[in-house]
């Protein structure tokens, strides 16, 4: 979901936008001509879309990489504001559609013929990728999209605050709630989970020992442990120990950095900014286990690059994507470690990335390797939306979690039937 997140764009709030992937229905009718060179397909000019990353220097880096490519002039559209997804999918319907764009693996993009099959590019280096990143981009044996960065998400905490309150690092959801209570003072809230709690939906499911979808693409999240977890979150939500309506959402480190909370759910991307603000007074732990059969979990969001299969310059775009995201390993490491901290999806680069080898970054990598869960390409935007309603109804409004999950089941089963028959 993730999400090498920007201070401008929270994946999940945007995914509610009506334009979103609902726009993919008519995409098949969209003409191939993207208005460049009268559809000549010369490959001389390419356009790529990126969302506005929050870390300083990323935009300049992306443009610098593109400038180093000699076989085409690559223009970068840097999409600011909170609606990258809406702008991307609106653009894909027009003659000005990008040739290359970043997004997350989504089965609708494949089924609508919007993204090009990149299997031929990836196959020679496939074994050098984290295999979970290959799986999350594969449909019917073909690979669509190349992972650029993996973004583990977990809890950051102020060591001094926990020591002062005599609080141990939580290993269960109960302990997390108890810790939040002990850490809350007149000036500091114990815990920040993001302003709408959407960021913790999948970790809640995984930590309860469940999966969003089973291997047969059936509902996997509707279990007693998940219901229990939702009840506990409701207790936390009404406790007064949770930071609500922070100036920025979970992806931004400012809540912890400014002392608004003692523990914050966030992504590894924010680690350099947190270390700069807090020095060594910083620790990390995974989303704790939920229920007796649970297990800790870490959501690995991130971003991937895709080629627009409906553009005029598919071959040229594929060549560029291969050059930058498969051949230029130095740039790939730079992108992953020089701005925020992200884990390179290429095993060889991840193993040689010096900035991730020691201290807190190494702890983050260890959590990623031990407890990591990756995107499921079949978990669609409509399914995210259904789960947002579960959180809204049962946690924010105090409704019955079973009823909220029943409502989600209906929506998600409808979606699964549409996708898989």
Tab-separated table of C-alpha atoms in Angstrom:
chain	number	residue	atom	x	y	z
A	1	UNK	CA	0.000	0.000	0.000
A	2	UNK	CA	2.069	1.310	0.227
A	3	UNK	CA	4.119	2.740	0.031
A	4	UNK	CA	7.254	4.776	-0.220
A	5	UNK	CA	4.903	7.338	0.982
A	6	UNK	CA	4.919	10.975	0.243
A	7	UNK	CA	3.846	13.761	2.501
A	8	UNK	CA	1.277	14.417	-0.206
A	9	UNK	CA	-0.213	11.053	-0.943
A	10	UNK	CA	-1.744	8.419	1.246
A	11	UNK	CA	-2.582	5.445	-0.914
A	12	UNK	CA	-5.684	4.375	0.917
A	13	UNK	CA	-7.515	7.675	1.277
A	14	UNK	CA	-7.000	8.221	-2.411
A	15	UNK	CA	-8.260	4.790	-3.300
A	16	UNK	CA	-11.713	5.882	-2.273
A	17	UNK	CA	-11.803	8.314	-5.183
A	18	UNK	CA	-14.658	7.386	-7.462
A	19	UNK	CA	-12.468	7.789	-10.520
A	20	UNK	CA	-9.970	5.219	-9.245
A	21	UNK	CA	-9.887	1.824	-10.813
A	22	UNK	CA	-13.586	1.991	-11.562
A	23	UNK	CA	-12.386	3.927	-14.597
A	24	UNK	CA	-10.750	0.784	-15.912
A	25	UNK	CA	-14.033	-0.500	-17.287
A	26	UNK	CA	-13.976	1.729	-20.370
A	27	UNK	CA	-10.208	1.535	-20.839
A	28	UNK	CA	-10.511	-1.184	-23.457
A	29	UNK	CA	-12.247	1.305	-25.740
A	30	UNK	CA	-9.407	3.789	-25.391
A	31	UNK	CA	-7.468	4.439	-28.604
A	32	UNK	CA	-3.814	3.512	-28.849
A	33	UNK	CA	-2.645	6.904	-30.121
A	34	UNK	CA	-1.271	8.945	-27.227
A	35	UNK	CA	-0.861	12.120	-29.229
A	36	UNK	CA	2.897	11.941	-29.636
A	37	UNK	CA	4.208	12.005	-33.163
A	38	UNK	CA	0.882	11.045	-34.716
A	39	UNK	CA	1.180	7.504	-33.436
A	40	UNK	CA	4.390	6.863	-35.349
A	41	UNK	CA	5.778	4.877	-32.426
A	42	UNK	CA	9.258	6.221	-33.147
A	43	UNK	CA	10.157	5.769	-29.483
A	44	UNK	CA	12.023	9.076	-29.395
A	45	UNK	CA	9.827	10.598	-26.662
A	46	UNK	CA	8.572	8.810	-23.545
A	47	UNK	CA	6.595	10.116	-20.582
A	48	UNK	CA	6.675	8.580	-17.099
A	49	UNK	CA	4.373	9.308	-14.126
A	50	UNK	CA	5.578	9.360	-10.518
A	51	UNK	CA	3.707	10.391	-7.376
A	52	UNK	CA	5.341	13.139	-5.316
A	53	UNK	CA	7.582	11.359	-2.831
A	54	UNK	CA	7.917	13.103	0.520
A	55	UNK	CA	11.671	12.622	0.896
A	56	UNK	CA	13.867	15.444	-0.364
A	57	UNK	CA	15.854	14.706	-3.501
A	58	UNK	CA	13.725	11.915	-4.996
A	59	UNK	CA	12.283	14.019	-7.828
A	60	UNK	CA	15.748	15.247	-8.835
A	61	UNK	CA	17.079	11.680	-8.725
A	62	UNK	CA	14.295	10.278	-10.932
A	63	UNK	CA	14.871	13.040	-13.502
A	64	UNK	CA	18.637	12.523	-13.334
A	65	UNK	CA	18.289	8.796	-14.055
A	66	UNK	CA	16.021	9.553	-17.042
A	67	UNK	CA	18.484	12.103	-18.401
A	68	UNK	CA	21.169	9.411	-18.465
A	69	UNK	CA	19.157	7.362	-20.983
A	70	UNK	CA	20.398	7.891	-24.531
A	71	UNK	CA	17.818	6.021	-26.624
A	72	UNK	CA	14.832	8.283	-25.904
A	73	UNK	CA	13.917	11.630	-24.378
A	74	UNK	CA	12.121	10.732	-21.147
A	75	UNK	CA	9.843	13.349	-19.597
A	76	UNK	CA	8.842	12.916	-15.956
A	77	UNK	CA	5.417	14.038	-14.753
A	78	UNK	CA	5.792	14.553	-10.993
A	79	UNK	CA	2.232	14.407	-9.675
A	80	UNK	CA	1.778	16.471	-6.516
A	81	UNK	CA	-1.335	16.707	-4.390
A	82	UNK	CA	-3.349	13.950	-2.790
A	83	UNK	CA	-4.819	12.346	-5.880
A	84	UNK	CA	-2.072	10.589	-7.820
A	85	UNK	CA	-4.267	7.588	-8.507
A	86	UNK	CA	-7.160	9.684	-9.826
A	87	UNK	CA	-4.867	11.683	-12.107
A	88	UNK	CA	-3.073	8.564	-13.337
A	89	UNK	CA	-6.241	6.676	-14.247
A	90	UNK	CA	-7.828	9.748	-15.810
A	91	UNK	CA	-4.688	10.209	-17.947
A	92	UNK	CA	-4.715	6.533	-18.990
A	93	UNK	CA	-8.089	7.203	-20.647
A	94	UNK	CA	-6.677	9.956	-22.885
A	95	UNK	CA	-4.284	10.403	-25.773
A	96	UNK	CA	-1.801	11.919	-23.308
A	97	UNK	CA	-1.454	8.710	-21.307
A	98	UNK	CA	2.011	8.022	-19.861
A	99	UNK	CA	4.170	5.334	-21.463
A	100	UNK	CA	5.555	4.293	-18.070
A	101	UNK	CA	4.012	4.745	-14.628
A	102	UNK	CA	4.453	3.648	-11.037
A	103	UNK	CA	1.692	1.956	-9.071
A	104	UNK	CA	0.978	-1.215	-7.093
A	105	UNK	CA	0.253	-4.670	-8.543
A	106	UNK	CA	-3.475	-4.829	-9.340
A	107	UNK	CA	-5.165	-7.625	-11.238
A	108	UNK	CA	-7.600	-5.222	-12.937
A	109	UNK	CA	-4.681	-3.549	-14.723
A	110	UNK	CA	-3.793	-6.943	-16.172
A	111	UNK	CA	-7.342	-8.069	-17.000
A	112	UNK	CA	-8.148	-4.779	-18.767
A	113	UNK	CA	-5.015	-5.087	-20.910
A	114	UNK	CA	-3.656	-1.838	-19.497
A	115	UNK	CA	-0.183	-3.080	-18.519
A	116	UNK	CA	2.361	-4.823	-20.711
A	117	UNK	CA	3.687	-8.314	-20.040
A	118	UNK	CA	7.314	-7.851	-18.900
A	119	UNK	CA	8.159	-11.534	-18.437
A	120	UNK	CA	10.764	-11.466	-21.223
A	121	UNK	CA	12.628	-8.590	-19.526
A	122	UNK	CA	12.592	-10.042	-16.036
A	123	UNK	CA	13.251	-13.727	-16.753
A	124	UNK	CA	17.060	-13.403	-17.154
A	125	UNK	CA	17.349	-11.730	-13.686
A	126	UNK	CA	14.290	-13.272	-12.046
A	127	UNK	CA	16.340	-15.306	-9.563
A	128	UNK	CA	17.972	-12.116	-8.253
A	129	UNK	CA	14.605	-10.716	-7.103
A	130	UNK	CA	12.911	-11.300	-3.793
A	131	UNK	CA	10.599	-14.099	-4.966
A	132	UNK	CA	7.641	-12.590	-3.109
A	133	UNK	CA	7.996	-9.545	-5.388
A	134	UNK	CA	7.833	-11.819	-8.425
A	135	UNK	CA	4.747	-13.634	-7.095
A	136	UNK	CA	2.916	-10.391	-6.322
A	137	UNK	CA	3.279	-9.287	-9.966
A	138	UNK	CA	2.417	-12.610	-11.615
A	139	UNK	CA	-0.891	-13.575	-13.247
A	140	UNK	CA	-1.250	-16.899	-15.100
A	141	UNK	CA	2.516	-17.352	-15.175
A	142	UNK	CA	3.248	-13.935	-16.708
A	143	UNK	CA	4.972	-11.079	-14.874
A	144	UNK	CA	3.492	-7.588	-15.115
A	145	UNK	CA	5.506	-4.752	-13.587
A	146	UNK	CA	8.900	-4.534	-11.904
A	147	UNK	CA	9.219	-3.825	-8.187
A	148	UNK	CA	11.366	-0.730	-7.561
A	149	UNK	CA	11.363	-0.687	-3.748
A	150	UNK	CA	9.979	-2.687	-0.832
A	151	UNK	CA	8.590	-0.647	2.044
A	152	UNK	CA	8.207	-2.491	5.352
A	153	UNK	CA	5.810	-0.874	7.811
A	154	UNK	CA	6.073	-1.341	11.565
A	155	UNK	CA	5.996	0.511	14.885
A	156	UNK	CA	8.604	3.096	15.863
A	157	UNK	CA	8.893	4.056	19.515
A	158	UNK	CA	10.747	6.459	21.781
A	159	UNK	CA	12.961	4.276	23.991
A	160	UNK	CA	13.230	6.931	26.709
A	161	UNK	CA	9.451	7.260	27.002
A	162	UNK	CA	8.960	3.515	27.387
A	163	UNK	CA	11.752	3.317	29.985
A	164	UNK	CA	10.340	6.226	31.961
A	165	UNK	CA	6.873	4.621	32.033
A	166	UNK	CA	8.381	1.195	32.767
A	167	UNK	CA	6.775	-0.273	29.650
A	168	UNK	CA	8.183	-3.294	27.774
A	169	UNK	CA	8.020	-3.492	24.001
A	170	UNK	CA	4.538	-4.914	23.225
A	171	UNK	CA	4.292	-8.410	21.722
A	172	UNK	CA	0.480	-8.725	21.677
A	173	UNK	CA	-2.343	-6.351	20.791
A	174	UNK	CA	-3.409	-6.394	24.488
A	175	UNK	CA	0.072	-5.306	25.509
A	176	UNK	CA	0.047	-2.574	22.855
A	177	UNK	CA	-3.213	-1.191	24.265
A	178	UNK	CA	-1.905	-1.384	27.843
A	179	UNK	CA	1.341	0.315	26.801
A	180	UNK	CA	-0.588	3.115	25.080
A	181	UNK	CA	-2.469	3.750	28.332
A	182	UNK	CA	0.693	3.870	30.444
A	183	UNK	CA	2.485	6.131	27.965
A	184	UNK	CA	-0.294	8.691	27.654
A	185	UNK	CA	0.237	11.944	29.577
A	186	UNK	CA	-1.410	15.363	29.453
A	187	UNK	CA	0.893	16.282	26.540
A	188	UNK	CA	1.665	12.985	24.785
A	189	UNK	CA	-0.610	10.253	23.425
A	190	UNK	CA	0.605	6.691	23.783
A	191	UNK	CA	0.050	5.614	20.192
A	192	UNK	CA	-0.547	6.820	16.627
A	193	UNK	CA	-1.978	4.430	14.007
A	194	UNK	CA	-2.734	7.040	11.346
A	195	UNK	CA	-5.720	9.340	11.136
A	196	UNK	CA	-8.132	6.819	9.620
A	197	UNK	CA	-6.538	3.539	10.811
A	198	UNK	CA	-6.576	2.189	7.238
A	199	UNK	CA	-2.822	1.520	7.314
A	200	UNK	CA	-3.233	-1.283	9.844
A	201	UNK	CA	-6.030	-3.232	8.128
A	202	UNK	CA	-3.836	-5.886	6.530
A	203	UNK	CA	-1.426	-6.151	9.510
A	204	UNK	CA	-4.447	-6.783	11.752
A	205	UNK	CA	-5.549	-9.674	9.526
A	206	UNK	CA	-2.085	-11.206	9.274
A	207	UNK	CA	-1.309	-10.747	12.974
A	208	UNK	CA	-4.544	-12.593	13.783
A	209	UNK	CA	-3.174	-15.594	11.867
A	210	UNK	CA	-5.452	-15.055	8.865
A	211	UNK	CA	-4.970	-14.007	5.228
A	212	UNK	CA	-7.003	-11.430	3.279
A	213	UNK	CA	-7.679	-14.085	0.615
A	214	UNK	CA	-7.028	-17.815	0.607
A	215	UNK	CA	-4.898	-19.452	-2.085
A	216	UNK	CA	-8.145	-20.266	-3.898
A	217	UNK	CA	-9.067	-16.544	-3.929
A	218	UNK	CA	-11.808	-16.892	-1.330
A	219	UNK	CA	-12.409	-14.698	1.739
A	220	UNK	CA	-9.750	-15.535	4.338
A	221	UNK	CA	-10.038	-12.652	6.820
A	222	UNK	CA	-13.389	-13.468	8.449
A	223	UNK	CA	-12.212	-15.336	11.555
A	224	UNK	CA	-12.945	-15.165	15.282
A	225	UNK	CA	-9.438	-13.795	15.908
A	226	UNK	CA	-9.999	-10.918	13.462
A	227	UNK	CA	-13.353	-10.159	15.108
A	228	UNK	CA	-11.584	-10.114	18.488
A	229	UNK	CA	-8.922	-7.786	17.099
A	230	UNK	CA	-11.566	-5.359	15.845
A	231	UNK	CA	-13.200	-5.332	19.309
A	232	UNK	CA	-9.810	-4.549	20.880
A	233	UNK	CA	-9.218	-1.730	18.395
A	234	UNK	CA	-12.598	-0.252	19.317
A	235	UNK	CA	-11.518	-0.286	22.980
A	236	UNK	CA	-8.300	1.472	22.016
A	237	UNK	CA	-10.134	3.994	19.834
A	238	UNK	CA	-12.358	5.095	22.723
A	239	UNK	CA	-9.613	4.980	25.387
A	240	UNK	CA	-8.234	8.470	24.908
A	241	UNK	CA	-4.763	6.943	24.485
A	242	UNK	CA	-4.755	7.054	20.679
A	243	UNK	CA	-3.568	10.143	18.791
A	244	UNK	CA	-6.364	11.147	16.414
A	245	UNK	CA	-6.361	13.941	13.820
A	246	UNK	CA	-2.595	14.455	13.769
A	247	UNK	CA	-1.336	17.229	11.458
A	248	UNK	CA	0.004	14.599	9.019
A	249	UNK	CA	-0.940	10.957	8.459
A	250	UNK	CA	0.878	7.757	9.429
A	251	UNK	CA	3.384	7.923	6.556
A	252	UNK	CA	4.841	11.154	7.889
A	253	UNK	CA	7.283	10.891	10.847
A	254	UNK	CA	6.257	14.206	12.401
A	255	UNK	CA	3.883	12.789	15.037
A	256	UNK	CA	6.723	10.863	16.699
A	257	UNK	CA	9.419	13.423	15.866
A	258	UNK	CA	7.459	16.278	17.456
A	259	UNK	CA	6.632	14.343	20.602
A	260	UNK	CA	2.897	14.040	19.907
A	261	UNK	CA	3.028	10.302	20.636
A	262	UNK	CA	5.348	7.688	22.156
A	263	UNK	CA	4.740	4.983	19.511
A	264	UNK	CA	3.828	5.410	15.846
A	265	UNK	CA	2.950	3.008	13.045
A	266	UNK	CA	4.952	4.152	10.016
A	267	UNK	CA	7.231	2.936	7.229
A	268	UNK	CA	10.948	2.344	7.043
A	269	UNK	CA	11.091	5.197	4.518
A	270	UNK	CA	10.791	7.633	7.444
A	271	UNK	CA	13.687	6.156	9.414
A	272	UNK	CA	16.375	8.672	8.309
A	273	UNK	CA	14.153	11.632	9.252
A	274	UNK	CA	13.332	10.028	12.610
A	275	UNK	CA	16.990	9.282	13.329
A	276	UNK	CA	17.903	12.857	12.471
A	277	UNK	CA	15.289	14.175	14.915
A	278	UNK	CA	15.612	11.601	17.708
A	279	UNK	CA	19.078	10.084	17.387
A	280	UNK	CA	19.390	6.783	19.231
A	281	UNK	CA	16.132	7.285	21.154
A	282	UNK	CA	14.344	5.117	18.615
A	283	UNK	CA	13.333	1.471	18.395
A	284	UNK	CA	11.147	-0.645	16.099
A	285	UNK	CA	8.812	-3.623	16.535
A	286	UNK	CA	6.372	-5.487	14.262
A	287	UNK	CA	2.589	-5.333	14.434
A	288	UNK	CA	2.067	-7.569	17.485
A	289	UNK	CA	0.160	-10.835	17.494
A	290	UNK	CA	-3.637	-10.728	17.760
A	291	UNK	CA	-5.311	-13.567	19.662
A	292	UNK	CA	-3.715	-16.752	20.920
A	293	UNK	CA	-3.047	-18.208	17.451
A	294	UNK	CA	-1.641	-14.963	16.091
A	295	UNK	CA	1.834	-14.017	14.898
A	296	UNK	CA	3.668	-10.686	14.501
A	297	UNK	CA	3.451	-9.196	11.011
A	298	UNK	CA	5.091	-6.565	8.824
A	299	UNK	CA	3.346	-5.225	5.741
A	300	UNK	CA	5.720	-4.762	2.822
A	301	UNK	CA	4.219	-2.048	0.694
A	302	UNK	CA	6.261	-0.414	-2.012
A	303	UNK	CA	6.117	0.811	-5.584
A	304	UNK	CA	6.444	-0.864	-8.952
A	305	UNK	CA	6.965	0.383	-12.490
A	306	UNK	CA	4.556	-0.572	-15.292
A	307	UNK	CA	4.491	-0.100	-19.066
A	308	UNK	CA	1.270	1.195	-20.617
A	309	UNK	CA	0.282	-1.580	-23.052
A	310	UNK	CA	-2.114	0.775	-24.867
A	311	UNK	CA	0.527	3.398	-25.678
A	312	UNK	CA	2.254	3.919	-29.026
A	313	UNK	CA	5.739	3.296	-27.670
A	314	UNK	CA	5.411	-0.032	-25.882
A	315	UNK	CA	8.698	-1.493	-27.125
A	316	UNK	CA	10.648	1.712	-26.465
A	317	UNK	CA	9.070	1.986	-23.018
A	318	UNK	CA	9.972	-1.612	-22.210
A	319	UNK	CA	13.547	-0.955	-23.319
A	320	UNK	CA	13.759	2.087	-21.026
A	321	UNK	CA	12.256	0.238	-18.070
A	322	UNK	CA	14.697	-2.634	-18.574
A	323	UNK	CA	17.616	-0.198	-18.764
A	324	UNK	CA	16.732	1.711	-15.566
A	325	UNK	CA	15.070	-0.866	-13.308
A	326	UNK	CA	17.013	-3.983	-14.308
A	327	UNK	CA	20.405	-2.874	-15.686
A	328	UNK	CA	21.299	0.250	-13.679
A	329	UNK	CA	21.957	-1.352	-10.301
A	330	UNK	CA	23.778	1.696	-8.952
A	331	UNK	CA	20.723	3.888	-9.590
A	332	UNK	CA	18.446	1.237	-8.080
A	333	UNK	CA	20.477	1.256	-4.855
A	334	UNK	CA	20.574	5.065	-4.868
A	335	UNK	CA	16.774	5.214	-5.237
A	336	UNK	CA	16.279	2.738	-2.382
A	337	UNK	CA	18.741	4.090	0.184
A	338	UNK	CA	19.792	7.702	-0.491
A	339	UNK	CA	16.545	9.528	0.340
A	340	UNK	CA	14.365	7.466	2.645
A	341	UNK	CA	15.271	3.900	3.587
A	342	UNK	CA	13.669	1.215	1.428
A	343	UNK	CA	14.726	-2.360	0.757
A	344	UNK	CA	15.913	-3.065	-2.782
A	345	UNK	CA	13.837	-5.896	-4.308
A	346	UNK	CA	16.995	-7.236	-5.967
A	347	UNK	CA	18.681	-9.636	-3.538
A	348	UNK	CA	22.194	-8.760	-4.717
A	349	UNK	CA	21.584	-5.029	-4.165
A	350	UNK	CA	19.859	-5.582	-0.812
A	351	UNK	CA	22.852	-7.609	0.369
A	352	UNK	CA	25.386	-4.969	-0.668
A	353	UNK	CA	23.421	-1.868	0.453
A	354	UNK	CA	25.782	-0.557	3.156
A	355	UNK	CA	23.274	1.868	4.707
A	356	UNK	CA	20.990	-1.040	5.647
A	357	UNK	CA	23.704	-3.246	7.168
A	358	UNK	CA	23.864	-1.984	10.771
A	359	UNK	CA	21.904	-0.265	13.524
A	360	UNK	CA	18.204	0.469	13.230
A	361	UNK	CA	18.019	-0.046	9.434
A	362	UNK	CA	19.404	-3.574	9.913
A	363	UNK	CA	16.701	-4.188	12.545
A	364	UNK	CA	14.103	-3.013	10.022
A	365	UNK	CA	15.490	-5.406	7.402
A	366	UNK	CA	15.374	-8.227	9.943
A	367	UNK	CA	11.687	-7.514	10.706
A	368	UNK	CA	11.026	-7.467	6.947
A	369	UNK	CA	12.742	-10.821	6.447
A	370	UNK	CA	11.193	-12.457	9.515
A	371	UNK	CA	7.592	-11.241	9.508
A	372	UNK	CA	7.022	-9.810	6.029
A	373	UNK	CA	3.812	-10.067	4.011
A	374	UNK	CA	3.534	-8.773	0.458
A	375	UNK	CA	0.774	-7.392	-1.758
A	376	UNK	CA	-1.662	-9.918	-3.180
A	377	UNK	CA	-2.343	-8.866	-6.785
A	378	UNK	CA	-5.932	-10.170	-6.401
A	379	UNK	CA	-6.714	-7.888	-3.417
A	380	UNK	CA	-8.292	-5.048	-5.353
A	381	UNK	CA	-9.073	-1.400	-4.636
A	382	UNK	CA	-12.712	-2.377	-4.084
A	383	UNK	CA	-11.551	-4.846	-1.405
A	384	UNK	CA	-9.472	-2.174	0.309
A	385	UNK	CA	-12.552	0.027	0.230
A	386	UNK	CA	-14.720	-2.705	1.758
A	387	UNK	CA	-12.217	-3.074	4.593
A	388	UNK	CA	-12.096	0.673	5.129
A	389	UNK	CA	-15.828	0.376	5.832
A	390	UNK	CA	-15.154	-2.432	8.328
A	391	UNK	CA	-12.790	-0.144	10.279
A	392	UNK	CA	-15.178	2.816	10.011
A	393	UNK	CA	-18.219	0.826	11.129
A	394	UNK	CA	-16.752	-1.352	13.881
A	395	UNK	CA	-13.835	0.695	15.252
A	396	UNK	CA	-14.732	4.343	14.689
A	397	UNK	CA	-18.526	4.022	15.072
A	398	UNK	CA	-18.662	1.078	17.486
A	399	UNK	CA	-20.856	-1.186	15.374
A	400	UNK	CA	-20.833	-4.981	15.592
A	401	UNK	CA	-17.639	-6.327	13.932
A	402	UNK	CA	-19.444	-9.478	12.740
A	403	UNK	CA	-22.021	-7.359	10.916
A	404	UNK	CA	-19.281	-5.156	9.439
A	405	UNK	CA	-17.403	-8.229	8.191
A	406	UNK	CA	-20.612	-9.743	6.788
A	407	UNK	CA	-21.131	-6.563	4.760
A	408	UNK	CA	-17.519	-6.704	3.544
A	409	UNK	CA	-17.935	-10.378	2.611
A	410	UNK	CA	-20.815	-9.482	0.277
A	411	UNK	CA	-18.834	-6.764	-1.494
A	412	UNK	CA	-15.634	-8.790	-1.698
A	413	UNK	CA	-17.362	-11.987	-2.870
A	414	UNK	CA	-19.058	-9.954	-5.604
A	415	UNK	CA	-15.653	-8.646	-6.660
A	416	UNK	CA	-14.108	-12.135	-6.579
A	417	UNK	CA	-16.922	-13.506	-8.732
A	418	UNK	CA	-16.356	-10.713	-11.241
A	419	UNK	CA	-12.634	-11.470	-11.378
A	420	UNK	CA	-12.572	-15.257	-11.179
A	421	UNK	CA	-16.080	-16.464	-12.030
